Every structure is written in C-alpha cells, then in structure tokens.
mmCIF file with all atom_site columns, C-alpha atoms in Angstrom:
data_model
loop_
_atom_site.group_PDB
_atom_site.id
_atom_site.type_symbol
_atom_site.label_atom_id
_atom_site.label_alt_id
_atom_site.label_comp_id
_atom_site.label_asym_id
_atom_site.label_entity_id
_atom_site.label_seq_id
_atom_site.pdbx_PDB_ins_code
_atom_site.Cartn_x
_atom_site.Cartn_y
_atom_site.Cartn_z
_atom_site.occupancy
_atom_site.B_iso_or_equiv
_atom_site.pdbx_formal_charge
_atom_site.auth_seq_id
_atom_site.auth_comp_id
_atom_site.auth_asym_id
_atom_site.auth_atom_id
_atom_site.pdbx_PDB_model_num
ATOM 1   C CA . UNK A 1 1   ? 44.330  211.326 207.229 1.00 51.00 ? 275 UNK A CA 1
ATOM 2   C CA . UNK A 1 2   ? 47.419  210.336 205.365 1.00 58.00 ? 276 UNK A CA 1
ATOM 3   C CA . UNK A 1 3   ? 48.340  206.616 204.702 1.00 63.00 ? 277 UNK A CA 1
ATOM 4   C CA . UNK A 1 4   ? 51.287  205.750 203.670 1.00 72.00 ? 278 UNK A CA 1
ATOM 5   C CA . UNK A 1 5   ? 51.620  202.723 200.797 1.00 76.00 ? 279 UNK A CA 1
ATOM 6   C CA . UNK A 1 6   ? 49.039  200.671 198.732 1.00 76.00 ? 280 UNK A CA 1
ATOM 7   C CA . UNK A 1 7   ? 46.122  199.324 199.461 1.00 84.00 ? 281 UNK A CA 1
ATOM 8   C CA . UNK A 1 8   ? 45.596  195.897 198.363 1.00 84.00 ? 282 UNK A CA 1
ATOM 9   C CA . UNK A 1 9   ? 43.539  196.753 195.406 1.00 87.00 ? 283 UNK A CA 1
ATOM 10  C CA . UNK A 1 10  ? 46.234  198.884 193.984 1.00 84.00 ? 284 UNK A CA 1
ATOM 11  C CA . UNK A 1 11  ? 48.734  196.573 194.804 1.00 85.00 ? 285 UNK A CA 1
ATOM 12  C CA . UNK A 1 12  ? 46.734  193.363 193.038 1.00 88.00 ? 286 UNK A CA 1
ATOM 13  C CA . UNK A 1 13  ? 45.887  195.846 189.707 1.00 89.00 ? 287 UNK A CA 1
ATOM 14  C CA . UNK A 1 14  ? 49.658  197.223 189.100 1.00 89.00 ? 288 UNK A CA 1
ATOM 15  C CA . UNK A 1 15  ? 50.524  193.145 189.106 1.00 90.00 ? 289 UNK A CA 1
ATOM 16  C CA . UNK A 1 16  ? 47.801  192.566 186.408 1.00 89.00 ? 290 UNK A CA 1
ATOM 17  C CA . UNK A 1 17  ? 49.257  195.187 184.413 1.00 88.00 ? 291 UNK A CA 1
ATOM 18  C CA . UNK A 1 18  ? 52.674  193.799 184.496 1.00 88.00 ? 292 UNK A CA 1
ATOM 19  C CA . UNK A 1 19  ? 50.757  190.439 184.093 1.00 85.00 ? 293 UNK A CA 1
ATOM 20  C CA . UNK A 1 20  ? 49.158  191.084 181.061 1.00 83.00 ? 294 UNK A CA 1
ATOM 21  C CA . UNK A 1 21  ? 52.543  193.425 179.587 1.00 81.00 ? 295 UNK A CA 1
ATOM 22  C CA . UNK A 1 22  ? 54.601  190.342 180.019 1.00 77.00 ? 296 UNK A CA 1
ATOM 23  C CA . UNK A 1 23  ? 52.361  188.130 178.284 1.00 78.00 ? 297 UNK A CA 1
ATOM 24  C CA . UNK A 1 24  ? 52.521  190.236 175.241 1.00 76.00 ? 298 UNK A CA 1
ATOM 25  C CA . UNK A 1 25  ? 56.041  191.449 175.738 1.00 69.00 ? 299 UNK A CA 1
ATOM 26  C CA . UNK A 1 26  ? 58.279  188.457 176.214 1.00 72.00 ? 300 UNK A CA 1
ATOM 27  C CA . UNK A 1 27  ? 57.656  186.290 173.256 1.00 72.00 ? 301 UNK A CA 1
ATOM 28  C CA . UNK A 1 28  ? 57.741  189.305 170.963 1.00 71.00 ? 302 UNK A CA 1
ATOM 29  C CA . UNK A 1 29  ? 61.494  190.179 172.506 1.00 76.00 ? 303 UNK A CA 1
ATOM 30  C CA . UNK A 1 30  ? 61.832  186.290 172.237 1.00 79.00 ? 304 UNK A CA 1
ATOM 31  C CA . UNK A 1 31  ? 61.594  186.733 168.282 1.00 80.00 ? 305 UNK A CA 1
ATOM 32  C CA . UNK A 1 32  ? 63.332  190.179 168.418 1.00 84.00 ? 306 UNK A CA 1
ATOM 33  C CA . UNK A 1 33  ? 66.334  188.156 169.692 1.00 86.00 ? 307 UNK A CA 1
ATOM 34  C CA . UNK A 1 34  ? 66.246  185.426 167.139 1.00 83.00 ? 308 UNK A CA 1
ATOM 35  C CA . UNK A 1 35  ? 65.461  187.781 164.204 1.00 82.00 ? 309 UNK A CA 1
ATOM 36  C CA . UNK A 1 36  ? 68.571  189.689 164.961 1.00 86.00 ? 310 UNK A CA 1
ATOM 37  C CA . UNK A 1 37  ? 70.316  186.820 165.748 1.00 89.00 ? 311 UNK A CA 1
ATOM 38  C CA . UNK A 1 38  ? 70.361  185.129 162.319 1.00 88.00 ? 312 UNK A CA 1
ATOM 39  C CA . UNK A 1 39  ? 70.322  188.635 160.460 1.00 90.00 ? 313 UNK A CA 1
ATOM 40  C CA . UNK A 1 40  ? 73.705  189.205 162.074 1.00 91.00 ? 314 UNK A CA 1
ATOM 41  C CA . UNK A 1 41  ? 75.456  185.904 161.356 1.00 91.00 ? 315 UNK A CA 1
ATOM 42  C CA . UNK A 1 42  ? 74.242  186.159 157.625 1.00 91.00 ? 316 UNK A CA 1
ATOM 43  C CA . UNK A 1 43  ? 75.405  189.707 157.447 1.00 92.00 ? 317 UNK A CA 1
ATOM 44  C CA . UNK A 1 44  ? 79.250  188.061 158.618 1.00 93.00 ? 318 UNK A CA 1
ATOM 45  C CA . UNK A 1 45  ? 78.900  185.313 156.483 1.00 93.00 ? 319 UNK A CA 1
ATOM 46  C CA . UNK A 1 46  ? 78.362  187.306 153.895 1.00 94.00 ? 320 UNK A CA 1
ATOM 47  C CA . UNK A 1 47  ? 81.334  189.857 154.883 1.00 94.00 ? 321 UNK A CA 1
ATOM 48  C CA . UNK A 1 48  ? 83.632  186.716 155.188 1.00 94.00 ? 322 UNK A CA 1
ATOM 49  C CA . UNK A 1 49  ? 82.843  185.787 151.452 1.00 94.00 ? 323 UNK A CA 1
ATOM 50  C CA . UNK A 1 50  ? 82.884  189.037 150.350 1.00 95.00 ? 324 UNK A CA 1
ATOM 51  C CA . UNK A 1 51  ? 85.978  188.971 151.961 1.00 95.00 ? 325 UNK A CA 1
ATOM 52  C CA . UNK A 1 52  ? 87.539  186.087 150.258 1.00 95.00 ? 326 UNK A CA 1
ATOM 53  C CA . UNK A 1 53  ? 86.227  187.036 147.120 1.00 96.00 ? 327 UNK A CA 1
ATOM 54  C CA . UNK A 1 54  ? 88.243  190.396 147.057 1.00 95.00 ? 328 UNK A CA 1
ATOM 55  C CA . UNK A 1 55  ? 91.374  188.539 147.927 1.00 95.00 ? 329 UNK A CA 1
ATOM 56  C CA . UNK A 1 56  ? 91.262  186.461 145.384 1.00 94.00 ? 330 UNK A CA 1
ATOM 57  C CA . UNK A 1 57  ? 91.120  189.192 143.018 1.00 95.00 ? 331 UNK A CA 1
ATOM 58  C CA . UNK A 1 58  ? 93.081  192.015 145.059 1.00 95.00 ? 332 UNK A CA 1
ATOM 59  C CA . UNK A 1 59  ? 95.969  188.708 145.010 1.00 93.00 ? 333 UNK A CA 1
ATOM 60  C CA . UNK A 1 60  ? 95.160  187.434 141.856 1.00 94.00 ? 334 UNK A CA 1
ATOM 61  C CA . UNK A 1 61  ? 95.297  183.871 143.638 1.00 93.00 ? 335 UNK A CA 1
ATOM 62  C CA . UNK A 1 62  ? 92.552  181.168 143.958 1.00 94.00 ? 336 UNK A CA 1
ATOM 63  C CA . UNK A 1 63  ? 91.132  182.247 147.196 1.00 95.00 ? 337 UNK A CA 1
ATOM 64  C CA . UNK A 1 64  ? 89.206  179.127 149.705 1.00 93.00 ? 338 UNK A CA 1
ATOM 65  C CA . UNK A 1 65  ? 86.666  178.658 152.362 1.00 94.00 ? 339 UNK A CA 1
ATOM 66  C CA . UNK A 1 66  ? 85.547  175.770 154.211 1.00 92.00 ? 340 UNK A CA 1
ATOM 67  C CA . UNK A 1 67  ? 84.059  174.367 156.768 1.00 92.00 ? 341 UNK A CA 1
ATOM 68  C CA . UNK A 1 68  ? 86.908  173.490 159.551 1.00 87.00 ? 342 UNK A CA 1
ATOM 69  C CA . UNK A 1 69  ? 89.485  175.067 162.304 1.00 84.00 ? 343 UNK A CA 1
ATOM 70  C CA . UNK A 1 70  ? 92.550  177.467 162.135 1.00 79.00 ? 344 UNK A CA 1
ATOM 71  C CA . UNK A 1 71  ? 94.313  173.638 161.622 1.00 80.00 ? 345 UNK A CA 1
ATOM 72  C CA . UNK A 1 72  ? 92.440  173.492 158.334 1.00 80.00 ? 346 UNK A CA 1
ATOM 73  C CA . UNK A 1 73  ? 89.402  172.196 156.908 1.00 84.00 ? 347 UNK A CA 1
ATOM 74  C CA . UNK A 1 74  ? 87.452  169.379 158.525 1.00 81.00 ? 348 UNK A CA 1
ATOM 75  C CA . UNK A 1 75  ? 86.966  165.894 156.445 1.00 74.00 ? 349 UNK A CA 1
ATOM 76  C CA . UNK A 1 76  ? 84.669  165.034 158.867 1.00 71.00 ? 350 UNK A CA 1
ATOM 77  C CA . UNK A 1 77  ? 81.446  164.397 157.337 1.00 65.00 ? 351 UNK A CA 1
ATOM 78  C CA . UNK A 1 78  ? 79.388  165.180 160.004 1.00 66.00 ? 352 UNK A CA 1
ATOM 79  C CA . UNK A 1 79  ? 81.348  168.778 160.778 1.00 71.00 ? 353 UNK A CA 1
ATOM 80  C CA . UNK A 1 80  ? 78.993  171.584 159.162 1.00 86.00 ? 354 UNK A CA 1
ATOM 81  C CA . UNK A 1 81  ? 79.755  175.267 158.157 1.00 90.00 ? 355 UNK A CA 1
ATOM 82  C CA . UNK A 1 82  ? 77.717  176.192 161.327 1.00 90.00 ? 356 UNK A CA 1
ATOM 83  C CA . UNK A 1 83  ? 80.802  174.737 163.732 1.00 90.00 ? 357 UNK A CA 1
ATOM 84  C CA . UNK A 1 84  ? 83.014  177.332 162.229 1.00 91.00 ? 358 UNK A CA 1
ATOM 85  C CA . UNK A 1 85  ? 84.941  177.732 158.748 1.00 93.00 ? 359 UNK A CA 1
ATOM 86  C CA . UNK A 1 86  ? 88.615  178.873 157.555 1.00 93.00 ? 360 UNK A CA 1
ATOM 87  C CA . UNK A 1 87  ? 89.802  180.892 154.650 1.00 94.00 ? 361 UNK A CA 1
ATOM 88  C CA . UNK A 1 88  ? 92.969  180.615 153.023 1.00 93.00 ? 362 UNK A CA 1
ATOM 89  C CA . UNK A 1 89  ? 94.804  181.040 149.725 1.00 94.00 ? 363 UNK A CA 1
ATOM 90  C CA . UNK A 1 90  ? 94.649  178.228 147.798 1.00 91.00 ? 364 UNK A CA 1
ATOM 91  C CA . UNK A 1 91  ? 97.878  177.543 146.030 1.00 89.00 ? 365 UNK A CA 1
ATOM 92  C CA . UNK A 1 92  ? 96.818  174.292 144.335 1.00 89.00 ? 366 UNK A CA 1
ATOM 93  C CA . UNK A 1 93  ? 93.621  174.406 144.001 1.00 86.00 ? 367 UNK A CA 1
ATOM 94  C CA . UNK A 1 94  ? 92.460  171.287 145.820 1.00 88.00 ? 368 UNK A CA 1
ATOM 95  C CA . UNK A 1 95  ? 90.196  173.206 148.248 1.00 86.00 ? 369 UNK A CA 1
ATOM 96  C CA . UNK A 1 96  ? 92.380  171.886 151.070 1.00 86.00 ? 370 UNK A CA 1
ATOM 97  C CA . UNK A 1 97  ? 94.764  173.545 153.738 1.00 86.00 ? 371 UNK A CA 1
ATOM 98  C CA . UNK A 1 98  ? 98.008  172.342 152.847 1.00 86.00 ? 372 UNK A CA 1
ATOM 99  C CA . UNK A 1 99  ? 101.740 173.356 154.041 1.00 87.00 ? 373 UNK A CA 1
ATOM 100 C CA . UNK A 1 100 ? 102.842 176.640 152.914 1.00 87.00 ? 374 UNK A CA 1
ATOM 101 C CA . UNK A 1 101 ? 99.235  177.753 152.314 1.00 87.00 ? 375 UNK A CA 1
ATOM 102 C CA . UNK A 1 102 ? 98.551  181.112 153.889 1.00 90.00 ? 376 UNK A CA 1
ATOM 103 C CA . UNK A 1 103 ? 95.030  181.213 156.165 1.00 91.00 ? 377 UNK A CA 1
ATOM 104 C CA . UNK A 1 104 ? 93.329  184.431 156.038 1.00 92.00 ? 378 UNK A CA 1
ATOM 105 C CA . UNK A 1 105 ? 91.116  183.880 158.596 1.00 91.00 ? 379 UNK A CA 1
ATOM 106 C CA . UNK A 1 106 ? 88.691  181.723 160.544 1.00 92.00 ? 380 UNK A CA 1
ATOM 107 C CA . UNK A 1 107 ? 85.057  182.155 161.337 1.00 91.00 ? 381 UNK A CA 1
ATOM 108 C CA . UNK A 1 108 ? 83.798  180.971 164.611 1.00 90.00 ? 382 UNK A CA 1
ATOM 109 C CA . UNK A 1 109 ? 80.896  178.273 164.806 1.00 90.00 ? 383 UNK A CA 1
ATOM 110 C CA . UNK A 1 110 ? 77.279  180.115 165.146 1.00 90.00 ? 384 UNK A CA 1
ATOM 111 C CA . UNK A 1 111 ? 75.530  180.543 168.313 1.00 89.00 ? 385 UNK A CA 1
ATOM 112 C CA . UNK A 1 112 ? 72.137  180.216 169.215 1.00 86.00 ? 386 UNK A CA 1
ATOM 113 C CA . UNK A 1 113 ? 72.235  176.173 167.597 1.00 87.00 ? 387 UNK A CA 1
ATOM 114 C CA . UNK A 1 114 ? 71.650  178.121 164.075 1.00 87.00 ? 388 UNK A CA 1
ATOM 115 C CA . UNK A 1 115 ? 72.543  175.954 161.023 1.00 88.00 ? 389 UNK A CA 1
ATOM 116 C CA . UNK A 1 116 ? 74.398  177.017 157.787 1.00 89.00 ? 390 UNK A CA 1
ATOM 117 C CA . UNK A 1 117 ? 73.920  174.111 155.022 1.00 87.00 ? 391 UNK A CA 1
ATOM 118 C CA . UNK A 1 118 ? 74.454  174.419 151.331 1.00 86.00 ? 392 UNK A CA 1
ATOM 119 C CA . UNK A 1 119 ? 74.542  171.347 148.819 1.00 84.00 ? 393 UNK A CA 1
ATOM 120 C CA . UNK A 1 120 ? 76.184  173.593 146.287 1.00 84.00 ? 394 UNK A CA 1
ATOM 121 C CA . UNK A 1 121 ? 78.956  174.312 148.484 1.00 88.00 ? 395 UNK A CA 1
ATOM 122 C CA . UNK A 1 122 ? 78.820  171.475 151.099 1.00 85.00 ? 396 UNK A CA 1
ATOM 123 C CA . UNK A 1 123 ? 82.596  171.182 151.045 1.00 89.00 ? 397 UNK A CA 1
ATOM 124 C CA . UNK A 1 124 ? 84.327  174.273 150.166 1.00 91.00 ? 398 UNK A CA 1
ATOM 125 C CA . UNK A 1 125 ? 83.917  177.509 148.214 1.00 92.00 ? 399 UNK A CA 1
ATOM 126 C CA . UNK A 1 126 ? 86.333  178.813 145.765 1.00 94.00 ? 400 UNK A CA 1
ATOM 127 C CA . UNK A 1 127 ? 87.074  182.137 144.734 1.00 95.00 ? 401 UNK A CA 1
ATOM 128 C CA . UNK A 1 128 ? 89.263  183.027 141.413 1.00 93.00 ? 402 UNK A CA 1
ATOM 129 C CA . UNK A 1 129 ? 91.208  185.803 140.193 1.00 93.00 ? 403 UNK A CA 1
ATOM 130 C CA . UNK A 1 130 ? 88.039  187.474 138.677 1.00 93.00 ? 404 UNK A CA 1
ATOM 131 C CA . UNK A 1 131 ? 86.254  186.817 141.685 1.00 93.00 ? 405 UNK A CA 1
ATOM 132 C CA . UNK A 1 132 ? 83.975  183.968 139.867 1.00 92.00 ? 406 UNK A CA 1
ATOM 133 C CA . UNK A 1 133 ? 82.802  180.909 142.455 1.00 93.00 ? 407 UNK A CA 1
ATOM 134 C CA . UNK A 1 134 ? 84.839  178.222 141.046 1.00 89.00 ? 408 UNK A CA 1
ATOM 135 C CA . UNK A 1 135 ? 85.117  174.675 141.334 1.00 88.00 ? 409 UNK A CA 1
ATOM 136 C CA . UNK A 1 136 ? 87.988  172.443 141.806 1.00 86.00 ? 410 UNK A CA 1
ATOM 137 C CA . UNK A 1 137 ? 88.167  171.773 138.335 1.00 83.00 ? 411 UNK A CA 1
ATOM 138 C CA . UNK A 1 138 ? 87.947  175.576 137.628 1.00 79.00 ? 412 UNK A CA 1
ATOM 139 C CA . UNK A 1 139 ? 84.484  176.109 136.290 1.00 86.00 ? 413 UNK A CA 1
ATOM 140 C CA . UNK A 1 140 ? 82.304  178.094 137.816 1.00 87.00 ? 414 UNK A CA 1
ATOM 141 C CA . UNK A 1 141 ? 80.209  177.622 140.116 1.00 89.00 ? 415 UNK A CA 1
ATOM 142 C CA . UNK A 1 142 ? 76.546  178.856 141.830 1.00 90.00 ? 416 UNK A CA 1
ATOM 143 C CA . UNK A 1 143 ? 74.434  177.548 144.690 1.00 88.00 ? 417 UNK A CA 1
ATOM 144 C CA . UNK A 1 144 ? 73.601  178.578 148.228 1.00 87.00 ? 418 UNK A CA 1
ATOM 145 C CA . UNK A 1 145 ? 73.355  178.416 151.489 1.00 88.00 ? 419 UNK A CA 1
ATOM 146 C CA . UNK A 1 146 ? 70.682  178.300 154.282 1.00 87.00 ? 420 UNK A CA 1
ATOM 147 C CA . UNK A 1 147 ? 70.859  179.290 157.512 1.00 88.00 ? 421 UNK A CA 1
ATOM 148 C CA . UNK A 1 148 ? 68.093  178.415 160.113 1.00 85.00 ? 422 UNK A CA 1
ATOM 149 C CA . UNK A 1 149 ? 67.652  178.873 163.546 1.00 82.00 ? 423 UNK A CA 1
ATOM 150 C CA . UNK A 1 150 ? 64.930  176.882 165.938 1.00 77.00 ? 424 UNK A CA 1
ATOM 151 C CA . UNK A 1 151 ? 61.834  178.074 164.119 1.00 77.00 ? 425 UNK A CA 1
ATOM 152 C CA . UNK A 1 152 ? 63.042  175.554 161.402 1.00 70.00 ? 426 UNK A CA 1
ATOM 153 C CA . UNK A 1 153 ? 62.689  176.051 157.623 1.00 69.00 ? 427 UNK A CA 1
ATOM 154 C CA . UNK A 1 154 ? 60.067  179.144 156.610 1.00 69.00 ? 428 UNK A CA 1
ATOM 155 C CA . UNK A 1 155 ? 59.956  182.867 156.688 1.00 70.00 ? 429 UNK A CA 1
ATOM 156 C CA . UNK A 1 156 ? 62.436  183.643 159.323 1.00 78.00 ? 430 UNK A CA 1
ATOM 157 C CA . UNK A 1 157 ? 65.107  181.261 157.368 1.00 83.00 ? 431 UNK A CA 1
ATOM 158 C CA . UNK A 1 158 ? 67.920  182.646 155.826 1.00 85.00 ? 432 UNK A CA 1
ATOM 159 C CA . UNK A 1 159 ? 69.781  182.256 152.533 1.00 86.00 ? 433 UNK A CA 1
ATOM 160 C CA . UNK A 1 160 ? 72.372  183.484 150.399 1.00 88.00 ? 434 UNK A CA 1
ATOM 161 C CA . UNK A 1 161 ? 73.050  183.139 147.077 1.00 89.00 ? 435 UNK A CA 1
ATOM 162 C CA . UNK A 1 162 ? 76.333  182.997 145.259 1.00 92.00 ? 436 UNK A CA 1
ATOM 163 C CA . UNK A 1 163 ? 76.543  183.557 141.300 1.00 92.00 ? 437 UNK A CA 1
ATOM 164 C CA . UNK A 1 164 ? 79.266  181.710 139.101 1.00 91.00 ? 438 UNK A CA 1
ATOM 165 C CA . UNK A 1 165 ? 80.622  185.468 138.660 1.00 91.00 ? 439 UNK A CA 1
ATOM 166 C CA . UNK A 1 166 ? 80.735  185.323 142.791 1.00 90.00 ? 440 UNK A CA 1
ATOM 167 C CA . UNK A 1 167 ? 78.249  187.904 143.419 1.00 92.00 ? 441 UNK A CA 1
ATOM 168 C CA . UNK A 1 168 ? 76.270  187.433 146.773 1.00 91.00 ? 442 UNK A CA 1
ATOM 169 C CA . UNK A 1 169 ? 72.854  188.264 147.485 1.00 87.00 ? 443 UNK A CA 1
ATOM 170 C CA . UNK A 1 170 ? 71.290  187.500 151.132 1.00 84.00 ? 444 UNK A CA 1
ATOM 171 C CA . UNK A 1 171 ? 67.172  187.193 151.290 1.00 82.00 ? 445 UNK A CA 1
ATOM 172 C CA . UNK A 1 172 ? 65.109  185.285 152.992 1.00 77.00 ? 446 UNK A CA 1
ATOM 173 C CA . UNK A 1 173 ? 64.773  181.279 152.048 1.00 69.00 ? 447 UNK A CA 1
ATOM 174 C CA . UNK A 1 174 ? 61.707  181.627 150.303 1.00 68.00 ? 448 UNK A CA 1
ATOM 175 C CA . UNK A 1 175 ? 62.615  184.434 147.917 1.00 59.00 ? 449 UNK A CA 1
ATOM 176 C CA . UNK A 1 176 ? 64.173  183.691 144.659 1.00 56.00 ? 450 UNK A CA 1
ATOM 177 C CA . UNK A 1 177 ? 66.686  181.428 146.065 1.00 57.00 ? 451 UNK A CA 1
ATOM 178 C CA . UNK A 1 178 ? 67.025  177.661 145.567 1.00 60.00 ? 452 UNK A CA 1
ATOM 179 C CA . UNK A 1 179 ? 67.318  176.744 149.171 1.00 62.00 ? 453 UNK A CA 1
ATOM 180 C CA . UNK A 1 180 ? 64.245  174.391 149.734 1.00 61.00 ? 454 UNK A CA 1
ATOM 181 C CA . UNK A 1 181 ? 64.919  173.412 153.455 1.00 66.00 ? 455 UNK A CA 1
ATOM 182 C CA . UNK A 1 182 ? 67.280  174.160 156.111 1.00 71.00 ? 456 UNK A CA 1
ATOM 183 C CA . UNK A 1 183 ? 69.610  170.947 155.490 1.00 66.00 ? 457 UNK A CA 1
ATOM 184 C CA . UNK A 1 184 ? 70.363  172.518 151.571 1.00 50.00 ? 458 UNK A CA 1
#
C-alpha cells in the first residue's frame, strides 16, 4: 500500500528542524546585516574623504567637508555627520558654503540609525593643496571619527583616523585609534 503525504511524526520533526535552524540562523544573519552595514558606510566615508582630499590637491584649492545639505553646511548644533554631509571648494577658508563656492558633492545621512561623531572634526574637515587635514587657521590637523550602530560602543564600532598629512586609515574603535566612545 501506497500513502500519499506525511504522517504526523514526519510532519512535527521537519518543523523541529526548521525550529532549531532558525534559532541559530536568524540572529547570526541579524549581525551579518549590521556588520556589513557599518563596513559599507565607513568604506564611503572614507571614499568621500579620499575624495576631497585628491581635489584639493588635483585643484590646488582648500578643499571642505561638513556636516549639512546640498544648501550648505548645517549650524545647527544638534545636526551630526550621520544626517548627511557636503563637500565643496573652499575659496576662503572659513569652512563654510558661501556664494560662488563650488559643491562637489553631498553624502546622504546613514541608514540603519548608525552614528558618525568625531570631536576632532565635529564641524568641518579641511583639505589643502598637499592634501594635509587643515584647520581654519591653516595648521594641520588629526583626529577621528566613530561610527556606531545599535550594538553601541565596542568591537563592532567603527573608526577612522585622519593624519595632519590627511592620510586615512579605517579599523575598528578599539585599535590604535583615539575614539573612546561612540559620541567622539
């Protein structure tokens, strides 16, 4: 005699094997997300730099980023570089969008309610002819930034590091950098 189907034995044992796959499975494909997540936005924050740091010296201008909109950079205390940043050449030097200034590009804010801080660079970041960090006043300038996502400040925490001769170097928070939290 052929039956056709499960019984209810097989039926109830194929469910504890997706059971028990699922338990294991999800919150490892829940980290797999977030991992990539923040690897990707510091791998285009990083290309953004980079690619204001070339400009600078492929223009031989003063070359800025900083936290704000296509309309220019935000004085808004509470706006971080996670809502989104701008890059333009900086004609004057006062690490400000003004008339006449060209903008290069703009980044969009980060998904996922990730964070980018920096203390350093809380304002703006500068890059001159040379492609040295600069400051306003023209000397140069090092920090970094830290980028975190919901597991907070640790080992999955992100940071890169900017020399005063503009080099960049992304690692995790906890290696070699100076970011100490995810509000640096």
């Amino acid at each position: 005699m052929d039956a056709a189907g499960f019984t209810l034995i097989e039926l109830m044992v194929t469910i504890a094997i997706v059971a028990i796959v699922a338990l294991f499975g999800i919150p490892a494909f829940s980290d797999f997300i977030l991992n990539n997540r923040i690897r990707g936005q510091v791998s285009d924050f990083v290309v953004q730099l980079t690619h204001a740091r070339s400009e600078a010296m492929r223009t031989a201008t003063r070359v800025t980023v900083c936290p704000g909109t296509a309309g220019g950079c935000s004085s808004d205390s509470n706006w971080n570089w996670e809502n989104g940043w701008v890059m333009f050449v900086d004609i004057n030097a006062n690490a400000a969008v003004d008339s006449g200034e060209t903008v290069i590009g703009v980044g969009p804010a980060l998904d996922g309610g990730n964070t980018l801080r920096s203390t350093a660079f809380s304002t703006y970041i500068s890059f001159r002819h040379d492609g040295g960090s600069t400051s306003i006043g023209g000397g140069g300038l090092a920090g970094s930034f830290a980028l975190c996502d919901s597991r907070g400040y640790g080992d999955k925490a992100q940071a890169i590091t900017v020399s005063a001769t503009g080099r960049m170097k992304a690692l995790a928070a906890t290696d070699e950098s100076s970011v100490v939290s995810c509000g640096t």
